[in-house]
mmCIF file of C-alpha atoms in Angstrom:
data_model
loop_
_atom_site.group_PDB
_atom_site.id
_atom_site.type_symbol
_atom_site.label_atom_id
_atom_site.label_comp_id
_atom_site.label_asym_id
_atom_site.label_seq_id
_atom_site.Cartn_x
_atom_site.Cartn_y
_atom_site.Cartn_z
ATOM 1 C CA MET A 1 13.386 -146.567 127.372
ATOM 2 C CA ARG A 2 9.966 -145.111 126.549
ATOM 3 C CA ILE A 3 9.226 -144.701 122.821
ATOM 4 C CA ASN A 4 7.140 -141.726 121.762
ATOM 5 C CA PHE A 5 5.001 -143.297 119.028
ATOM 6 C CA LYS A 6 3.271 -140.023 118.230
ATOM 7 C CA LEU A 7 6.630 -138.403 117.571
ATOM 8 C CA LEU A 8 7.724 -141.288 115.357
ATOM 9 C CA LEU A 9 4.463 -141.214 113.446
ATOM 10 C CA GLY A 10 4.718 -137.476 112.949
ATOM 11 C CA SER A 11 8.281 -137.821 111.709
ATOM 12 C CA ALA A 12 7.281 -140.570 109.288
ATOM 13 C CA LEU A 13 4.409 -138.519 107.906
ATOM 14 C CA LEU A 14 6.711 -135.542 107.497
ATOM 15 C CA THR A 15 9.172 -137.707 105.573
ATOM 16 C CA LEU A 16 6.391 -138.966 103.316
ATOM 17 C CA SER A 17 5.205 -135.430 102.801
ATOM 18 C CA HIS A 18 8.665 -134.311 101.714
ATOM 19 C CA GLY A 19 8.848 -137.282 99.342
ATOM 20 C CA ALA A 20 5.528 -136.338 97.805
ATOM 21 C CA LEU A 21 6.634 -132.742 97.353
ATOM 22 C CA ALA A 22 9.791 -133.935 95.637
ATOM 23 C CA GLN A 23 7.721 -135.616 92.919
ATOM 24 C CA MET A 24 7.299 -133.029 90.217
ATOM 25 C CA ASN A 25 3.869 -132.258 88.754
ATOM 26 C CA ILE A 26 3.989 -131.687 84.993
ATOM 27 C CA PHE A 27 1.139 -130.319 82.861
ATOM 28 C CA ALA A 28 1.601 -131.016 79.145
ATOM 29 C CA CYS A 29 -0.556 -129.145 76.666
ATOM 30 C CA GLU A 30 -0.296 -131.961 74.107
ATOM 31 C CA PRO A 31 0.300 -135.723 74.402
ATOM 32 C CA GLU A 32 3.591 -135.599 72.494
ATOM 33 C CA TYR A 33 5.073 -133.447 75.260
ATOM 34 C CA ALA A 34 3.584 -135.634 77.959
ATOM 35 C CA ALA A 35 5.393 -138.506 76.226
ATOM 36 C CA LEU A 36 8.666 -136.562 76.093
ATOM 37 C CA ALA A 37 8.326 -135.630 79.756
ATOM 38 C CA LYS A 38 7.839 -139.303 80.600
ATOM 39 C CA GLU A 39 11.110 -140.126 78.830
ATOM 40 C CA LEU A 40 13.033 -137.449 80.726
ATOM 41 C CA ALA A 41 11.253 -137.454 84.097
ATOM 42 C CA PRO A 42 9.695 -140.918 84.510
ATOM 43 C CA ASP A 43 9.008 -140.400 88.218
ATOM 44 C CA ALA A 44 7.013 -137.201 87.723
ATOM 45 C CA ARG A 45 3.239 -136.926 87.803
ATOM 46 C CA ILE A 46 2.418 -136.090 84.189
ATOM 47 C CA TYR A 47 -0.938 -134.890 82.909
ATOM 48 C CA SER A 48 -1.875 -134.156 79.291
ATOM 49 C CA ALA A 49 -4.500 -131.487 78.715
ATOM 50 C CA THR A 50 -5.441 -132.918 75.316
ATOM 51 C CA THR A 51 -5.465 -136.192 73.418
ATOM 52 C CA ALA A 52 -4.458 -136.992 69.846
ATOM 53 C CA MET A 53 -8.158 -137.141 68.998
ATOM 54 C CA GLN A 54 -8.618 -133.429 69.810
ATOM 55 C CA ASP A 55 -7.775 -130.303 67.863
ATOM 56 C CA PRO A 56 -5.022 -128.683 69.973
ATOM 57 C CA HIS A 57 -6.106 -125.262 68.681
ATOM 58 C CA GLN A 58 -9.571 -125.659 70.199
ATOM 59 C CA VAL A 59 -9.594 -126.503 73.903
ATOM 60 C CA GLN A 60 -12.037 -125.421 76.605
ATOM 61 C CA ALA A 61 -10.638 -124.034 79.855
ATOM 62 C CA ARG A 62 -12.508 -126.639 81.899
ATOM 63 C CA PRO A 63 -12.471 -126.600 85.728
ATOM 64 C CA SER A 64 -10.527 -129.880 85.723
ATOM 65 C CA LEU A 65 -7.755 -128.298 83.626
ATOM 66 C CA ILE A 66 -7.683 -125.244 85.868
ATOM 67 C CA ALA A 67 -7.314 -127.470 88.939
ATOM 68 C CA LYS A 68 -4.448 -129.408 87.323
ATOM 69 C CA MET A 69 -2.618 -126.248 86.339
ATOM 70 C CA ARG A 70 -3.078 -124.788 89.802
ATOM 71 C CA GLN A 71 -1.136 -127.733 91.254
ATOM 72 C CA THR A 72 1.587 -128.041 88.623
ATOM 73 C CA ASP A 73 5.285 -127.187 88.796
ATOM 74 C CA LEU A 74 5.955 -127.213 85.053
ATOM 75 C CA VAL A 75 3.794 -126.555 81.995
ATOM 76 C CA ILE A 76 5.098 -127.869 78.661
ATOM 77 C CA CYS A 77 3.431 -126.633 75.477
ATOM 78 C CA ALA A 78 4.183 -126.540 71.760
ATOM 79 C CA GLY A 79 4.082 -122.765 71.658
ATOM 80 C CA ALA A 80 4.261 -120.651 68.474
ATOM 81 C CA GLU A 81 0.704 -119.539 69.324
ATOM 82 C CA LEU A 82 -0.788 -123.035 69.009
ATOM 83 C CA GLU A 83 -2.422 -122.692 72.443
ATOM 84 C CA VAL A 84 -3.068 -118.946 72.273
ATOM 85 C CA GLY A 85 -6.840 -119.480 72.315
ATOM 86 C CA TRP A 86 -6.921 -121.306 75.658
ATOM 87 C CA LEU A 87 -3.621 -121.351 77.578
ATOM 88 C CA PRO A 88 -3.751 -117.711 78.776
ATOM 89 C CA MET A 89 -7.231 -118.287 80.188
ATOM 90 C CA LEU A 90 -6.029 -121.370 82.076
ATOM 91 C CA GLN A 91 -3.042 -119.486 83.452
ATOM 92 C CA MET A 92 -5.221 -116.629 84.643
ATOM 93 C CA LYS A 93 -7.837 -118.817 86.318
ATOM 94 C CA ALA A 94 -5.299 -121.191 87.869
ATOM 95 C CA ALA A 95 -3.480 -118.240 89.489
ATOM 96 C CA ASN A 96 -0.243 -120.246 89.602
ATOM 97 C CA VAL A 97 2.563 -117.695 89.352
ATOM 98 C CA GLN A 98 5.096 -120.497 88.840
ATOM 99 C CA VAL A 99 3.802 -121.334 85.346
ATOM 100 C CA ARG A 100 3.163 -117.890 83.922
ATOM 101 C CA SER A 101 6.723 -117.197 82.844
ATOM 102 C CA THR A 102 9.314 -119.129 80.850
ATOM 103 C CA ASP A 103 11.838 -117.877 83.410
ATOM 104 C CA LYS A 104 10.135 -120.223 85.858
ATOM 105 C CA GLY A 105 7.877 -123.197 85.158
ATOM 106 C CA LEU A 106 6.623 -122.511 81.620
ATOM 107 C CA PHE A 107 8.280 -124.213 78.631
ATOM 108 C CA PHE A 108 7.507 -123.712 74.937
ATOM 109 C CA ALA A 109 9.030 -126.320 72.618
ATOM 110 C CA ALA A 110 8.909 -124.091 69.533
ATOM 111 C CA GLU A 111 11.056 -121.469 71.258
ATOM 112 C CA GLN A 112 13.948 -123.935 71.453
ATOM 113 C CA VAL A 113 14.270 -124.480 67.683
ATOM 114 C CA LYS A 114 13.924 -122.669 64.370
ATOM 115 C CA THR A 115 10.364 -123.121 63.143
ATOM 116 C CA LEU A 116 9.273 -123.460 59.535
ATOM 117 C CA ASP A 117 6.976 -121.013 57.732
ATOM 118 C CA GLN A 118 7.487 -117.962 59.921
ATOM 119 C CA MET A 119 5.552 -114.926 58.678
ATOM 120 C CA SER A 120 6.308 -111.255 59.233
ATOM 121 C CA ASN A 121 2.844 -109.927 58.379
ATOM 122 C CA VAL A 122 -0.315 -111.756 59.444
ATOM 123 C CA ASP A 123 -3.936 -110.629 59.385
ATOM 124 C CA ARG A 124 -7.313 -112.302 59.853
ATOM 125 C CA SER A 125 -7.975 -112.550 56.128
ATOM 126 C CA MET A 126 -5.240 -115.218 55.949
ATOM 127 C CA GLY A 127 -7.093 -117.609 58.264
ATOM 128 C CA ASP A 128 -5.638 -119.444 61.256
ATOM 129 C CA VAL A 129 -1.938 -118.940 60.565
ATOM 130 C CA HIS A 130 0.915 -118.680 63.047
ATOM 131 C CA SER A 131 3.286 -115.753 62.629
ATOM 132 C CA LEU A 132 5.907 -117.505 64.768
ATOM 133 C CA GLY A 133 5.977 -120.483 62.416
ATOM 134 C CA ASN A 134 4.407 -123.908 62.251
ATOM 135 C CA PRO A 135 4.004 -125.146 65.841
ATOM 136 C CA HIS A 136 3.951 -128.908 65.164
ATOM 137 C CA VAL A 137 7.709 -129.247 65.683
ATOM 138 C CA HIS A 138 7.427 -132.677 67.328
ATOM 139 C CA PHE A 139 7.448 -134.284 63.868
ATOM 140 C CA SER A 140 11.037 -133.168 63.253
ATOM 141 C CA PRO A 141 13.419 -135.773 64.742
ATOM 142 C CA PRO A 142 16.462 -133.438 64.895
ATOM 143 C CA ARG A 143 14.436 -130.661 66.505
ATOM 144 C CA MET A 144 13.068 -133.054 69.111
ATOM 145 C CA LEU A 145 16.613 -133.817 70.261
ATOM 146 C CA THR A 146 17.238 -130.102 70.767
ATOM 147 C CA ILE A 147 13.920 -129.750 72.597
ATOM 148 C CA ALA A 148 14.760 -132.718 74.834
ATOM 149 C CA GLN A 149 18.046 -131.071 75.841
ATOM 150 C CA ALA A 150 16.313 -127.765 76.577
ATOM 151 C CA LEU A 151 13.571 -129.490 78.559
ATOM 152 C CA THR A 152 16.179 -131.342 80.599
ATOM 153 C CA ASP A 153 17.788 -127.996 81.418
ATOM 154 C CA LYS A 154 14.395 -126.719 82.560
ATOM 155 C CA LEU A 155 13.818 -129.787 84.740
ATOM 156 C CA ILE A 156 17.215 -129.281 86.368
ATOM 157 C CA GLN A 157 16.451 -125.597 86.913
ATOM 158 C CA LEU A 158 13.290 -126.536 88.807
ATOM 159 C CA ASP A 159 14.671 -129.626 90.569
ATOM 160 C CA GLU A 160 18.430 -129.238 90.895
ATOM 161 C CA GLU A 161 18.767 -132.067 93.412
ATOM 162 C CA GLN A 162 17.777 -134.551 90.686
ATOM 163 C CA SER A 163 20.201 -133.104 88.126
ATOM 164 C CA ALA A 164 22.222 -136.296 87.662
ATOM 165 C CA LYS A 165 19.081 -138.361 87.156
ATOM 166 C CA TYR A 166 17.688 -135.999 84.518
ATOM 167 C CA GLN A 167 21.011 -136.007 82.666
ATOM 168 C CA GLN A 168 21.039 -139.793 82.758
ATOM 169 C CA GLN A 169 17.523 -139.970 81.337
ATOM 170 C CA LEU A 170 18.473 -137.523 78.594
ATOM 171 C CA SER A 171 21.496 -139.634 77.654
ATOM 172 C CA ARG A 172 19.338 -142.750 77.417
ATOM 173 C CA PHE A 173 16.672 -141.008 75.373
ATOM 174 C CA SER A 174 19.218 -139.384 73.026
ATOM 175 C CA ALA A 175 20.956 -142.698 72.337
ATOM 176 C CA ARG A 176 17.692 -144.440 71.538
ATOM 177 C CA TRP A 177 16.433 -141.484 69.476
ATOM 178 C CA GLN A 178 19.586 -141.226 67.359
ATOM 179 C CA LEU A 179 19.459 -144.957 66.665
ATOM 180 C CA ALA A 180 15.800 -144.680 65.679
ATOM 181 C CA MET A 181 16.568 -141.659 63.482
ATOM 182 C CA THR A 182 18.860 -143.805 61.366
ATOM 183 C CA LYS A 183 15.978 -146.174 60.721
ATOM 184 C CA TRP A 184 13.541 -143.334 60.031
ATOM 185 C CA GLN A 185 15.926 -141.727 57.553
ATOM 186 C CA VAL A 186 16.026 -144.979 55.576
ATOM 187 C CA LYS A 187 12.230 -145.090 55.484
ATOM 188 C CA ALA A 188 12.073 -141.388 54.575
ATOM 189 C CA ARG A 189 14.348 -141.883 51.562
ATOM 190 C CA GLY A 190 11.759 -144.232 50.113
ATOM 191 C CA LEU A 191 9.161 -141.452 50.318
ATOM 192 C CA GLN A 192 11.165 -138.788 48.519
ATOM 193 C CA GLY A 193 9.130 -137.219 45.724
ATOM 194 C CA MET A 194 5.768 -138.329 47.099
ATOM 195 C CA LYS A 195 2.998 -135.780 46.494
ATOM 196 C CA VAL A 196 -0.063 -135.482 48.715
ATOM 197 C CA ILE A 197 -3.098 -133.364 49.427
ATOM 198 C CA ALA A 198 -3.349 -132.803 53.174
ATOM 199 C CA TYR A 199 -5.641 -131.188 55.708
ATOM 200 C CA HIS A 200 -4.027 -128.121 57.297
ATOM 201 C CA SER A 201 -0.230 -128.066 57.793
ATOM 202 C CA SER A 202 -0.303 -130.543 60.665
ATOM 203 C CA PHE A 203 2.440 -132.738 59.181
ATOM 204 C CA ARG A 204 4.635 -129.972 57.784
ATOM 205 C CA TYR A 205 7.747 -131.131 59.642
ATOM 206 C CA LEU A 206 7.187 -134.791 58.829
ATOM 207 C CA PHE A 207 6.838 -133.945 55.139
ATOM 208 C CA ASP A 208 9.974 -131.817 55.349
ATOM 209 C CA PHE A 209 11.892 -134.684 56.961
ATOM 210 C CA ALA A 210 10.745 -137.186 54.319
ATOM 211 C CA ASN A 211 10.884 -134.795 51.311
ATOM 212 C CA ILE A 212 7.154 -135.195 50.709
ATOM 213 C CA GLU A 213 5.432 -132.387 48.802
ATOM 214 C CA GLN A 214 2.049 -131.177 50.001
ATOM 215 C CA VAL A 215 0.715 -129.831 46.718
ATOM 216 C CA ALA A 216 -2.627 -128.622 48.090
ATOM 217 C CA ASP A 217 -4.611 -128.186 51.290
ATOM 218 C CA LEU A 218 -8.127 -129.468 51.944
ATOM 219 C CA GLU A 219 -8.746 -126.162 53.719
ATOM 220 C CA PRO A 220 -9.410 -123.152 51.472
ATOM 221 C CA LYS A 221 -7.719 -121.142 54.230
ATOM 222 C CA PRO A 222 -6.129 -122.414 57.461
ATOM 223 C CA GLY A 223 -8.862 -123.089 60.005
ATOM 224 C CA LEU A 224 -11.737 -123.083 57.492
ATOM 225 C CA PRO A 225 -13.524 -126.321 56.502
ATOM 226 C CA PRO A 226 -13.459 -127.463 52.866
ATOM 227 C CA THR A 227 -16.034 -125.819 50.594
ATOM 228 C CA SER A 228 -17.622 -127.434 47.534
ATOM 229 C CA SER A 229 -15.851 -125.027 45.166
ATOM 230 C CA HIS A 230 -12.478 -125.658 46.812
ATOM 231 C CA LEU A 231 -12.966 -129.427 46.675
ATOM 232 C CA ALA A 232 -13.819 -129.117 42.980
ATOM 233 C CA SER A 233 -10.522 -127.324 42.381
ATOM 234 C CA LEU A 234 -8.679 -130.083 44.275
ATOM 235 C CA LEU A 235 -10.381 -132.713 42.134
ATOM 236 C CA LYS A 236 -9.116 -130.921 39.042
ATOM 237 C CA ARG A 237 -5.598 -130.927 40.547
ATOM 238 C CA ALA A 238 -5.868 -134.642 41.327
ATOM 239 C CA ASP A 239 -6.633 -135.341 37.661
ATOM 240 C CA ASN A 240 -2.936 -134.739 36.921
ATOM 241 C CA GLY A 241 -2.330 -138.250 38.247
ATOM 242 C CA ASP A 242 0.769 -137.497 40.322
ATOM 243 C CA ILE A 243 -0.817 -137.431 43.796
ATOM 244 C CA ALA A 244 -0.365 -140.517 45.964
ATOM 245 C CA ALA A 245 -2.851 -139.913 48.770
ATOM 246 C CA ILE A 246 -5.053 -137.572 50.752
ATOM 247 C CA ILE A 247 -3.673 -137.077 54.268
ATOM 248 C CA ILE A 248 -5.663 -136.108 57.347
ATOM 249 C CA ALA A 249 -4.928 -136.249 61.061
ATOM 250 C CA SER A 250 -6.812 -138.576 63.364
ATOM 251 C CA TYR A 251 -8.900 -135.764 64.885
ATOM 252 C CA GLN A 252 -9.811 -133.971 61.649
ATOM 253 C CA ASP A 253 -13.165 -134.108 59.868
ATOM 254 C CA LYS A 254 -13.055 -136.804 57.180
ATOM 255 C CA ARG A 255 -16.046 -135.707 55.084
ATOM 256 C CA GLY A 256 -14.189 -133.485 52.609
ATOM 257 C CA ALA A 257 -11.361 -136.011 52.274
ATOM 258 C CA ASN A 258 -13.798 -138.867 51.684
ATOM 259 C CA TRP A 259 -15.680 -136.926 48.995
ATOM 260 C CA LEU A 260 -12.449 -136.111 47.182
ATOM 261 C CA ALA A 261 -11.223 -139.695 47.537
ATOM 262 C CA GLU A 262 -14.412 -141.087 46.028
ATOM 263 C CA LYS A 263 -14.259 -138.740 43.039
ATOM 264 C CA SER A 264 -10.514 -139.030 42.432
ATOM 265 C CA ASN A 265 -9.978 -142.667 43.379
ATOM 266 C CA LEU A 266 -7.222 -141.633 45.788
ATOM 267 C CA PRO A 267 -6.758 -143.305 49.199
ATOM 268 C CA VAL A 268 -7.381 -141.390 52.413
ATOM 269 C CA ILE A 269 -4.563 -141.957 54.899
ATOM 270 C CA VAL A 270 -5.397 -141.107 58.514
ATOM 271 C CA LEU A 271 -2.165 -140.334 60.329
ATOM 272 C CA PRO A 272 -1.825 -139.967 64.107
ATOM 273 C CA LEU A 273 -0.911 -136.380 64.904
ATOM 274 C CA SER A 274 0.363 -137.405 68.308
ATOM 275 C CA VAL A 275 0.848 -140.253 70.726
ATOM 276 C CA GLY A 276 -2.443 -142.139 71.033
ATOM 277 C CA GLY A 277 -3.660 -141.143 67.576
ATOM 278 C CA ASN A 278 -3.910 -144.805 66.623
ATOM 279 C CA GLU A 279 -3.338 -148.147 68.314
ATOM 280 C CA GLN A 280 0.283 -148.339 67.185
ATOM 281 C CA SER A 281 1.352 -144.912 68.498
ATOM 282 C CA LYS A 282 2.035 -145.625 72.148
ATOM 283 C CA ASP A 283 5.061 -143.327 72.548
ATOM 284 C CA LEU A 284 7.161 -140.941 70.459
ATOM 285 C CA PHE A 285 9.122 -143.744 68.833
ATOM 286 C CA SER A 286 6.109 -145.757 67.702
ATOM 287 C CA LEU A 287 4.409 -142.522 66.582
ATOM 288 C CA TYR A 288 7.153 -142.030 63.987
ATOM 289 C CA ASP A 289 7.163 -145.701 63.047
ATOM 290 C CA SER A 290 3.418 -145.685 62.458
ATOM 291 C CA THR A 291 3.259 -142.505 60.381
ATOM 292 C CA LEU A 292 6.197 -143.463 58.148
ATOM 293 C CA ASP A 293 4.857 -146.999 57.657
ATOM 294 C CA LEU A 294 1.411 -145.713 56.675
ATOM 295 C CA LEU A 295 2.909 -143.273 54.183
ATOM 296 C CA THR A 296 5.217 -145.940 52.740
ATOM 297 C CA GLN A 297 2.329 -148.331 52.220
ATOM 298 C CA ALA A 298 0.309 -145.658 50.403
ATOM 299 C CA TYR A 299 3.221 -144.621 48.189
ATOM 300 C CA ARG A 300 4.052 -148.178 47.178
ATOM 301 C CA THR A 301 0.423 -148.785 46.238
ATOM 302 C CA GLN A 302 0.323 -145.605 44.125
ATOM 303 C CA LYS A 303 3.509 -146.590 42.275
#
């Protein structure tokens, strides 16, 4: 019997091609959602447009990002207008119809949960505020469970053949997350009543979870850098003696915080805003562990 090697080779290449197409391409706007996607779709090709050392509000629509979005099946973003300054431009230049609508391959985490600090009337005089609420929902453990369920539904919508696998991954993640939440709640109870000055509202959900009060903001208005007069007013507030620390995110400018720390004798705590924000934060679980441990250490020292 004569074997047609060309036919066999062509068939093999076709099989490989189908296998490659079956591997989903995921574009995450922020590293926390790349990390969540990895938990739920470990076999997917996952790309994060930003790192924890970048301001997610300020991103350039670089050619490399456009190329990635052009090839992607699913875009996962925080939403609530966090990416409003750059995501629409990427979508337009990538010309990928699949990821222009949430009916298809576009997913906004903030749309799956109730956000904090929603505002009915917003104007430019208020600074960089989000009318749809604070977008940094990944620092709310209960909300992240809801988002994980919704994202699993989206994955199944786009890749129904792998439905059972996505459900299995969700079950594994949920079990581990709920167990970790018990531990985080214990740590959070030790932080109740802590007062801090923080830069922006980046950790709004974390503070809400741990009952930490942000008594003042290093920004005079959201999106504006600290001014000398504003820092002077913060120094006066710090003189009350009830503030435990000055909190900034890993990507934020430290100069204003360092000046205030020197004058007030308060510690500056640099928290990772997302996965990769420090050496300890390698995934979503260690991100929570690291932030809560850093806050606990600062609070114990202040007491």
